[in-house]
CSV table of C-alpha atoms in Angstrom, one decimal:
chain,number,residue,atom,x,y,z
A,25,MET,CA,1.3,-17.1,4.1
A,26,ALA,CA,-1.8,-15.0,5.0
A,27,ARG,CA,-1.8,-13.3,8.4
A,28,LEU,CA,-5.1,-12.5,10.1
A,29,THR,CA,-5.3,-8.9,11.4
A,30,ALA,CA,-8.0,-7.2,13.4
A,31,GLY,CA,-10.2,-10.3,13.6
A,32,LEU,CA,-10.6,-10.9,9.9
A,33,ALA,CA,-8.2,-8.6,8.0
A,34,ALA,CA,-5.5,-10.8,6.6
A,35,ARG,CA,-2.2,-9.9,4.9
A,36,THR,CA,-1.9,-11.6,1.6
A,37,GLY,CA,1.2,-12.9,3.3
A,38,LYS,CA,4.6,-13.8,2.0
A,39,ALA,CA,3.0,-15.8,-0.8
A,40,ALA,CA,1.0,-14.3,-3.8
A,41,MET,CA,-1.6,-12.1,-5.7
A,42,ALA,CA,-4.1,-13.0,-8.4
A,43,ALA,CA,-6.3,-12.3,-11.5
A,44,ALA,CA,-8.9,-13.7,-14.0
A,45,VAL,CA,-11.9,-12.1,-15.9
A,46,GLY,CA,-14.9,-12.3,-13.5
A,47,ALA,CA,-18.6,-12.1,-13.6
A,48,ALA,CA,-18.7,-8.3,-13.3
A,49,ALA,CA,-17.0,-8.0,-16.7
A,50,LEU,CA,-19.7,-10.3,-18.2
A,51,LEU,CA,-22.4,-8.2,-16.7
A,52,ALA,CA,-20.8,-5.1,-18.2
A,53,LEU,CA,-20.8,-6.7,-21.6
A,54,GLY,CA,-24.5,-7.4,-21.3
A,55,MET,CA,-24.6,-11.1,-20.7
A,56,VAL,CA,-28.2,-11.8,-19.7
A,57,ALA,CA,-29.8,-14.9,-18.1
A,58,GLY,CA,-31.6,-17.0,-20.7
A,59,GLY,CA,-29.1,-16.6,-23.4
A,60,GLY,CA,-27.1,-14.3,-25.7
A,61,LEU,CA,-24.8,-11.4,-25.6
A,62,THR,CA,-26.3,-8.0,-25.9
A,63,VAL,CA,-24.4,-4.8,-26.5
A,64,ASN,CA,-25.2,-2.1,-24.0
A,65,PRO,CA,-23.8,1.4,-23.2
A,66,ALA,CA,-21.3,-0.1,-20.7
A,67,ALA,CA,-19.7,-2.1,-23.5
A,68,ALA,CA,-19.5,1.0,-25.7
A,69,ALA,CA,-17.6,2.8,-22.9
A,70,LEU,CA,-14.8,0.3,-22.4
A,71,PRO,CA,-11.6,2.1,-21.7
A,72,ALA,CA,-8.6,2.4,-24.0
A,73,GLY,CA,-6.4,-0.7,-24.1
A,74,VAL,CA,-9.4,-3.0,-24.6
A,75,THR,CA,-9.6,-3.8,-28.3
A,76,GLY,CA,-12.9,-5.6,-28.2
A,77,VAL,CA,-15.7,-6.6,-25.9
A,78,HIS,CA,-14.5,-10.1,-25.4
A,79,THR,CA,-11.1,-9.9,-23.9
A,80,ILE,CA,-8.5,-7.8,-22.1
A,81,ALA,CA,-5.7,-10.1,-23.3
A,82,PRO,CA,-4.0,-7.4,-25.5
A,83,MET,CA,-3.6,-5.2,-22.4
A,84,LEU,CA,-2.3,-8.0,-20.3
A,85,GLU,CA,0.3,-8.9,-22.9
A,86,GLN,CA,1.8,-5.4,-22.3
A,87,VAL,CA,1.4,-5.4,-18.5
A,88,THR,CA,2.3,-8.9,-17.2
A,89,PRO,CA,6.1,-8.7,-17.9
A,90,ALA,CA,6.3,-5.9,-15.3
A,91,VAL,CA,4.9,-8.2,-12.5
A,92,VAL,CA,7.5,-10.4,-10.9
A,93,ASN,CA,7.7,-13.2,-8.4
A,94,ILE,CA,9.7,-12.6,-5.2
A,95,SER,CA,11.4,-15.3,-3.2
A,96,VAL,CA,12.7,-14.6,0.2
A,97,LEU,CA,15.1,-16.5,2.4
A,98,SER,CA,14.7,-15.5,6.1
A,99,ARG,CA,15.1,-16.7,9.6
A,100,ALA,CA,12.2,-16.2,11.9
A,101,PRO,CA,13.1,-14.5,15.2
A,102,GLN,CA,12.9,-16.8,18.2
A,103,ALA,CA,11.7,-15.6,21.6
A,104,GLU,CA,14.0,-16.4,24.4
A,105,ASN,CA,14.9,-15.3,28.0
A,106,PRO,CA,17.4,-12.4,27.8
A,107,LEU,CA,19.6,-14.2,30.4
A,108,LEU,CA,20.2,-17.0,27.9
A,109,ARG,CA,22.0,-14.5,25.7
A,110,ASP,CA,24.7,-14.0,28.3
A,111,PRO,CA,27.5,-16.5,27.7
A,112,LEU,CA,28.7,-16.3,31.3
A,113,PHE,CA,25.2,-17.2,32.6
A,114,ARG,CA,25.1,-20.1,30.1
A,115,ARG,CA,28.6,-21.4,31.1
A,116,PHE,CA,27.8,-21.1,34.9
A,117,PHE,CA,24.6,-23.2,34.6
A,118,ASN,CA,26.1,-25.5,31.9
A,119,ILE,CA,23.3,-24.5,29.4
A,120,PRO,CA,24.0,-25.8,25.9
A,121,ASP,CA,24.0,-23.4,23.0
A,122,GLN,CA,20.6,-23.0,21.3
A,123,PRO,CA,20.4,-24.3,17.7
A,124,GLN,CA,20.0,-21.5,15.2
A,125,ALA,CA,16.6,-20.9,13.7
A,126,ARG,CA,16.1,-22.8,10.4
A,127,PRO,CA,15.9,-20.7,7.3
A,128,GLN,CA,12.5,-20.2,5.9
A,129,MET,CA,11.5,-19.7,2.3
A,130,SER,CA,8.5,-17.5,1.4
A,131,ALA,CA,7.2,-16.0,-1.8
A,132,GLY,CA,5.3,-12.9,-2.8
A,133,SER,CA,4.9,-10.6,-5.8
A,134,GLY,CA,6.4,-7.3,-7.0
A,135,VAL,CA,6.0,-4.7,-9.7
A,136,ILE,CA,8.8,-3.1,-11.8
A,137,VAL,CA,8.2,0.6,-11.7
A,138,ASP,CA,11.4,1.9,-13.3
A,139,ALA,CA,13.0,-0.3,-16.0
A,140,ALA,CA,16.1,1.9,-16.5
A,141,ARG,CA,17.1,1.7,-12.8
A,142,GLY,CA,15.7,-1.8,-12.2
A,143,LEU,CA,13.4,-0.6,-9.3
A,144,VAL,CA,10.8,-3.1,-8.0
A,145,VAL,CA,8.1,-2.2,-5.5
A,146,THR,CA,6.6,-4.8,-3.2
A,147,ASN,CA,5.1,-5.1,0.4
A,148,ASN,CA,7.3,-4.5,3.4
A,149,HIS,CA,5.9,-7.7,5.1
A,150,VAL,CA,7.1,-9.7,2.1
A,151,VAL,CA,10.8,-8.8,2.6
A,152,GLU,CA,11.1,-8.0,6.3
A,153,ASN,CA,13.7,-10.2,8.1
A,154,ALA,CA,15.0,-11.2,4.6
A,155,GLN,CA,18.5,-12.5,4.3
A,156,GLU,CA,18.3,-13.1,0.6
A,157,ILE,CA,15.8,-11.8,-2.0
A,158,ALA,CA,15.4,-13.2,-5.5
A,159,VAL,CA,13.2,-11.8,-8.2
A,160,THR,CA,12.0,-14.1,-11.0
A,161,LEU,CA,10.8,-12.3,-14.2
A,162,LYS,CA,8.0,-13.6,-16.5
A,163,ASP,CA,10.7,-14.8,-19.0
A,164,ARG,CA,12.0,-17.0,-16.1
A,165,ARG,CA,15.2,-15.0,-15.5
A,166,ARG,CA,16.1,-15.2,-11.8
A,167,LEU,CA,17.9,-12.2,-10.3
A,168,ARG,CA,19.4,-11.3,-7.0
A,169,ALA,CA,17.7,-8.2,-5.5
A,170,LYS,CA,19.0,-5.5,-3.2
A,171,LEU,CA,16.7,-4.0,-0.6
A,172,ILE,CA,16.8,-0.2,-1.1
A,173,GLY,CA,14.5,0.6,1.8
A,174,ARG,CA,11.2,-0.3,3.4
A,175,ASP,CA,8.4,1.5,5.3
A,176,ALA,CA,6.4,-0.6,7.7
A,177,ALA,CA,3.8,2.2,8.2
A,178,THR,CA,2.6,1.9,4.6
A,179,ASP,CA,3.8,-1.7,4.1
A,180,ILE,CA,5.8,-0.6,1.0
A,181,ALA,CA,9.4,-1.8,0.2
A,182,LEU,CA,11.7,-0.9,-2.7
A,183,LEU,CA,14.1,-3.4,-4.3
A,184,LYS,CA,16.7,-3.0,-7.1
A,185,ILE,CA,17.7,-5.6,-9.7
A,186,GLU,CA,20.4,-5.4,-12.4
A,187,ALA,CA,19.1,-6.6,-15.8
A,188,LYS,CA,18.5,-5.5,-19.4
A,189,GLY,CA,15.2,-5.6,-21.3
A,190,LEU,CA,13.0,-4.9,-18.3
A,191,THR,CA,9.4,-3.7,-18.6
A,192,ALA,CA,8.0,-1.2,-16.2
A,193,LEU,CA,4.3,-0.7,-15.4
A,194,PRO,CA,2.9,2.7,-16.2
A,195,ILE,CA,1.7,4.6,-13.2
A,196,GLY,CA,-2.0,5.6,-13.1
A,197,ASP,CA,-3.9,8.1,-11.0
A,198,SER,CA,-5.6,6.4,-8.0
A,199,ASP,CA,-7.2,9.7,-7.0
A,200,LYS,CA,-9.5,9.5,-10.1
A,201,LEU,CA,-10.8,6.0,-9.2
A,202,LYS,CA,-14.5,5.6,-8.6
A,203,VAL,CA,-16.5,2.7,-7.1
A,204,GLY,CA,-17.5,0.4,-10.0
A,205,ASP,CA,-14.3,1.0,-12.0
A,206,PHE,CA,-12.9,-2.3,-13.4
A,207,ALA,CA,-9.7,-3.6,-11.8
A,208,VAL,CA,-7.3,-6.4,-12.6
A,209,ALA,CA,-5.0,-8.1,-10.0
A,210,ILE,CA,-1.8,-9.8,-11.1
A,211,GLY,CA,0.5,-11.8,-8.9
A,212,ASN,CA,1.7,-15.2,-7.7
A,213,PRO,CA,-1.0,-16.8,-5.5
A,214,PHE,CA,0.0,-19.9,-3.6
A,215,GLY,CA,3.3,-20.1,-5.5
A,216,LEU,CA,1.4,-21.3,-8.6
A,217,GLY,CA,3.0,-18.8,-10.9
A,218,GLN,CA,1.7,-15.6,-12.5
A,219,THR,CA,-2.1,-15.4,-12.3
A,220,VAL,CA,-4.7,-12.8,-13.4
A,221,THR,CA,-8.1,-12.1,-11.8
A,222,SER,CA,-10.5,-9.2,-12.4
A,223,GLY,CA,-13.3,-7.5,-10.7
A,224,ILE,CA,-14.3,-3.9,-9.7
A,225,VAL,CA,-13.3,-1.3,-7.2
A,226,SER,CA,-15.7,-2.1,-4.4
A,227,ALA,CA,-14.9,0.9,-2.1
A,228,LEU,CA,-12.4,3.7,-1.6
A,229,GLY,CA,-10.6,5.2,1.4
A,230,ARG,CA,-11.0,2.1,3.6
A,231,SER,CA,-9.3,2.7,7.0
A,232,GLY,CA,-9.6,1.5,10.6
A,233,LEU,CA,-8.5,-2.0,9.7
A,234,LYS,CA,-5.5,-1.7,12.0
A,235,ILE,CA,-3.3,-3.4,9.3
A,236,GLU,CA,-1.0,-0.5,8.7
A,237,GLY,CA,-0.1,2.9,10.2
A,238,TYR,CA,-1.4,4.8,7.2
A,239,GLU,CA,-4.6,3.3,5.8
A,240,ASP,CA,-6.4,4.6,2.7
A,241,PHE,CA,-7.1,1.3,1.0
A,242,ILE,CA,-8.7,0.6,-2.4
A,243,GLN,CA,-11.1,-2.3,-1.8
A,244,THR,CA,-11.6,-4.7,-4.7
A,245,ASP,CA,-13.4,-8.0,-5.3
A,246,ALA,CA,-10.7,-9.1,-7.8
A,247,SER,CA,-9.5,-12.3,-6.2
A,248,ILE,CA,-6.5,-11.8,-4.0
A,249,ASN,CA,-4.9,-14.7,-2.2
A,250,PRO,CA,-1.9,-15.5,-0.1
A,251,GLY,CA,1.2,-14.8,-2.2
A,252,ASN,CA,-0.4,-11.9,-4.0
A,253,SER,CA,1.2,-9.5,-1.6
A,254,GLY,CA,3.1,-6.8,-3.5
A,255,GLY,CA,1.5,-7.6,-6.8
A,256,ALA,CA,-0.2,-5.1,-9.1
A,257,LEU,CA,-3.8,-3.8,-9.2
A,258,VAL,CA,-4.2,-2.2,-12.6
A,259,ASN,CA,-7.1,-0.6,-14.5
A,260,PHE,CA,-8.3,-1.7,-18.0
A,261,SER,CA,-5.8,0.8,-19.5
A,262,GLY,CA,-2.9,-1.2,-18.1
A,263,GLU,CA,-1.9,1.4,-15.5
A,264,LEU,CA,-0.8,0.6,-12.0
A,265,ILE,CA,-3.5,1.9,-9.5
A,266,GLY,CA,-2.5,0.0,-6.4
A,267,ILE,CA,-0.2,-2.6,-4.7
A,268,ASN,CA,-2.2,-5.5,-3.3
A,269,THR,CA,-1.5,-6.0,0.4
A,270,ALA,CA,-4.3,-7.6,2.5
A,271,ILE,CA,-7.5,-9.6,2.4
A,272,ILE,CA,-10.4,-10.3,4.7
A,273,GLY,CA,-11.1,-13.9,5.0
A,274,PRO,CA,-12.1,-16.1,8.0
A,275,ALA,CA,-10.0,-18.9,6.8
A,276,GLY,CA,-7.2,-16.8,5.3
A,277,GLY,CA,-8.5,-17.2,1.7
A,278,SER,CA,-10.2,-14.9,-0.7
A,279,VAL,CA,-13.8,-14.1,-0.1
A,280,GLY,CA,-13.9,-11.2,-2.5
A,281,ILE,CA,-12.7,-8.5,-0.1
A,282,GLY,CA,-9.1,-7.5,-0.8
A,283,PHE,CA,-7.2,-4.3,-0.2
A,284,ALA,CA,-4.5,-2.4,-2.1
A,285,VAL,CA,-2.4,0.5,-1.2
A,286,PRO,CA,-3.3,3.4,-3.7
A,287,VAL,CA,-0.5,4.3,-6.1
A,288,SER,CA,-0.7,7.9,-4.9
A,289,ILE,CA,0.7,6.7,-1.6
A,290,VAL,CA,3.1,4.2,-3.2
A,291,ARG,CA,4.6,6.9,-5.4
A,292,SER,CA,5.4,9.3,-2.6
A,293,VAL,CA,6.9,6.5,-0.5
A,294,ILE,CA,9.2,5.0,-3.2
A,295,ASP,CA,10.4,8.5,-4.1
A,296,GLN,CA,11.7,8.8,-0.5
A,297,LEU,CA,12.9,5.2,-0.3
A,298,SER,CA,14.9,5.7,-3.5
A,299,GLU,CA,16.5,8.9,-2.2
A,300,TYR,CA,17.0,8.3,1.5
A,301,GLY,CA,16.4,4.6,2.0
A,302,GLU,CA,13.6,5.5,4.5
A,303,VAL,CA,10.6,7.7,4.7
A,304,ARG,CA,11.2,11.0,6.5
A,305,ARG,CA,7.8,12.1,7.6
A,306,GLY,CA,6.7,15.6,8.3
A,307,ARG,CA,4.4,16.9,11.0
A,308,LEU,CA,2.3,20.0,11.6
A,309,GLY,CA,1.7,19.8,15.4
A,310,VAL,CA,-2.1,19.5,15.5
A,311,ALA,CA,-4.6,17.2,17.2
A,312,ILE,CA,-7.4,16.3,14.9
A,313,GLN,CA,-10.7,14.5,14.9
A,314,ASP,CA,-13.4,13.5,12.5
A,315,LEU,CA,-16.1,16.0,11.6
A,316,THR,CA,-19.3,14.3,12.8
A,317,PRO,CA,-22.8,15.4,11.6
A,318,ASP,CA,-23.5,17.0,15.0
A,319,LEU,CA,-20.2,18.9,14.9
A,320,ALA,CA,-20.9,20.1,11.3
A,321,GLU,CA,-24.3,21.3,12.3
A,322,SER,CA,-23.0,23.2,15.4
A,323,LEU,CA,-20.4,24.9,13.1
A,324,ASN,CA,-23.0,25.7,10.5
A,325,LEU,CA,-21.2,23.6,7.9
A,326,VAL,CA,-22.7,22.0,4.8
A,327,GLY,CA,-21.8,18.3,4.8
A,328,ASP,CA,-19.7,16.4,7.3
A,329,GLU,CA,-16.4,15.8,5.3
A,330,GLY,CA,-13.2,17.3,6.7
A,331,ALA,CA,-10.9,17.2,9.7
A,332,LEU,CA,-11.6,19.3,12.8
A,333,ILE,CA,-8.5,20.8,14.4
A,334,ALA,CA,-9.0,20.1,18.1
A,335,LYS,CA,-5.7,21.5,19.4
A,336,ILE,CA,-2.7,23.4,18.2
A,337,GLU,CA,0.8,22.7,19.7
A,338,PRO,CA,2.3,26.1,20.6
A,339,GLY,CA,5.3,27.0,18.4
A,340,SER,CA,4.5,24.2,15.9
A,341,PRO,CA,4.4,24.7,12.2
A,342,ALA,CA,0.6,24.8,12.3
A,343,ASP,CA,0.8,27.5,14.9
A,344,SER,CA,3.2,29.7,13.0
A,345,GLY,CA,1.3,29.0,9.8
A,346,GLY,CA,-1.9,30.5,11.1
A,347,MET,CA,-3.9,27.4,11.9
A,348,ARG,CA,-6.3,27.7,14.9
A,349,SER,CA,-8.3,25.3,17.1
A,350,GLY,CA,-11.8,24.9,15.6
A,351,ASP,CA,-10.6,25.2,12.0
A,352,VAL,CA,-12.0,22.5,9.7
A,353,VAL,CA,-9.6,21.3,7.1
A,354,ILE,CA,-11.4,20.6,3.9
A,355,ALA,CA,-8.5,20.4,1.4
A,356,VAL,CA,-4.7,19.9,1.2
A,357,ASP,CA,-3.0,21.2,-1.9
A,358,GLY,CA,-6.3,21.5,-3.6
A,359,ARG,CA,-7.3,17.9,-2.9
A,360,PRO,CA,-10.5,17.4,-0.8
A,361,VAL,CA,-10.0,16.0,2.7
A,362,ARG,CA,-12.7,13.4,3.7
A,363,SER,CA,-11.7,12.7,7.3
A,364,ALA,CA,-9.1,13.0,10.0
A,365,THR,CA,-7.5,9.9,8.8
A,366,ASP,CA,-7.3,11.3,5.3
A,367,PHE,CA,-5.7,14.5,6.6
A,368,ARG,CA,-3.2,12.5,8.7
A,369,ASN,CA,-2.2,10.4,5.7
A,370,ARG,CA,-1.7,13.5,3.5
A,371,ILE,CA,0.6,15.2,5.9
A,372,GLY,CA,2.4,12.1,7.2
A,373,LEU,CA,3.5,11.2,3.6
A,374,LEU,CA,5.0,14.6,2.9
A,375,ARG,CA,8.7,15.1,3.1
A,376,VAL,CA,10.1,17.2,6.0
A,377,GLY,CA,10.2,20.9,5.0
A,378,THR,CA,7.5,20.6,2.3
A,379,PRO,CA,5.3,23.7,2.0
A,380,VAL,CA,1.6,22.6,1.9
A,381,GLN,CA,-1.5,24.7,1.2
A,382,VAL,CA,-4.2,23.9,3.7
A,383,THR,CA,-7.8,25.1,3.0
A,384,VAL,CA,-9.8,25.5,6.2
A,385,VAL,CA,-13.2,26.8,7.1
A,386,ARG,CA,-13.2,29.3,10.0
A,387,ASN,CA,-16.3,31.1,11.2
A,388,GLY,CA,-18.1,30.1,8.1
A,389,ALA,CA,-15.5,31.5,5.6
A,390,GLN,CA,-12.8,29.6,3.7
A,391,LYS,CA,-9.2,30.5,4.3
A,392,SER,CA,-6.1,29.3,2.5
A,393,LEU,CA,-3.0,28.8,4.6
A,394,THR,CA,0.6,27.8,3.7
A,395,VAL,CA,2.3,25.7,6.3
A,396,ARG,CA,5.7,24.0,6.1
A,397,THR,CA,6.1,20.6,7.6
A,398,ALA,CA,8.8,19.9,10.3
A,399,LYS,CA,10.5,16.8,11.7
């Protein structure tokens, strides 16, 4: 079920995700008020995988077998006085034993990312507190799943199933997404069964929602509802670009504002979960803040994108790597840094001991530094 967070931000809950061709697609095909379908440049520029201007069905036939339904049996933790856990205290005051919490069933969605190894990615909040996890494929095979690992900070979990004839979803490049790109959400909303909705990428790099520790969400208006958690957000080429995780909705339902964890984050997390069963995050030892327009002007910088290094911890990897207070980080491993949150996400998702190339602006000149993350 959906969980409200930070006022209106709601988890898509332990329930489902969604998809169906929306009005934005009709506009792109040139449907005009007053009648008729007109071909415009947008229709001519439809991506690979769309065989005509009328449907994305051929792409979905290839993609949907990789999206699964996840059923979870769990027991909700009950709050109690710590004294009640002491058997001597209970015996002395003749307090009867508390009945055990009733098992709860919940449902979500998942995506097969490695068919050979049977790896399925989903949301952490779908499987936390799980005692038993079952995965149902599109062909209705129901399989027991093993939890490989989970990471609450990114809300990503990795499962393993044993089966033949699995279909994995190709991994796309979420770093190349642009606002206005088409997006399709696939999942299991409200336990109805596999459902498809479509829309566009509404915004990129959403953060500050206080939903997760590391936030760099893709925002989409493709309908996402309770139960879509852990399902796939794909592009029109049938590539995975995100894992649907949360919605904003005053009543817990879809109002056209949904969020997905970019596949660039998902990929780095599941690599570590697969190898270690957990995410071993690195650190540099810096205090950072956003580069405001006033700060950018005082530092004679063009633009206000980047992360300002406010403080360096003595003896830290940043210190030995040559970083200094007042540096403005503008890129990590060649990828532009938009904000302090962006920089924190990039470093926090790196493995311990990873060398990273940090591009900074210092006294008006760019410098490239190599720093190795530590525990």
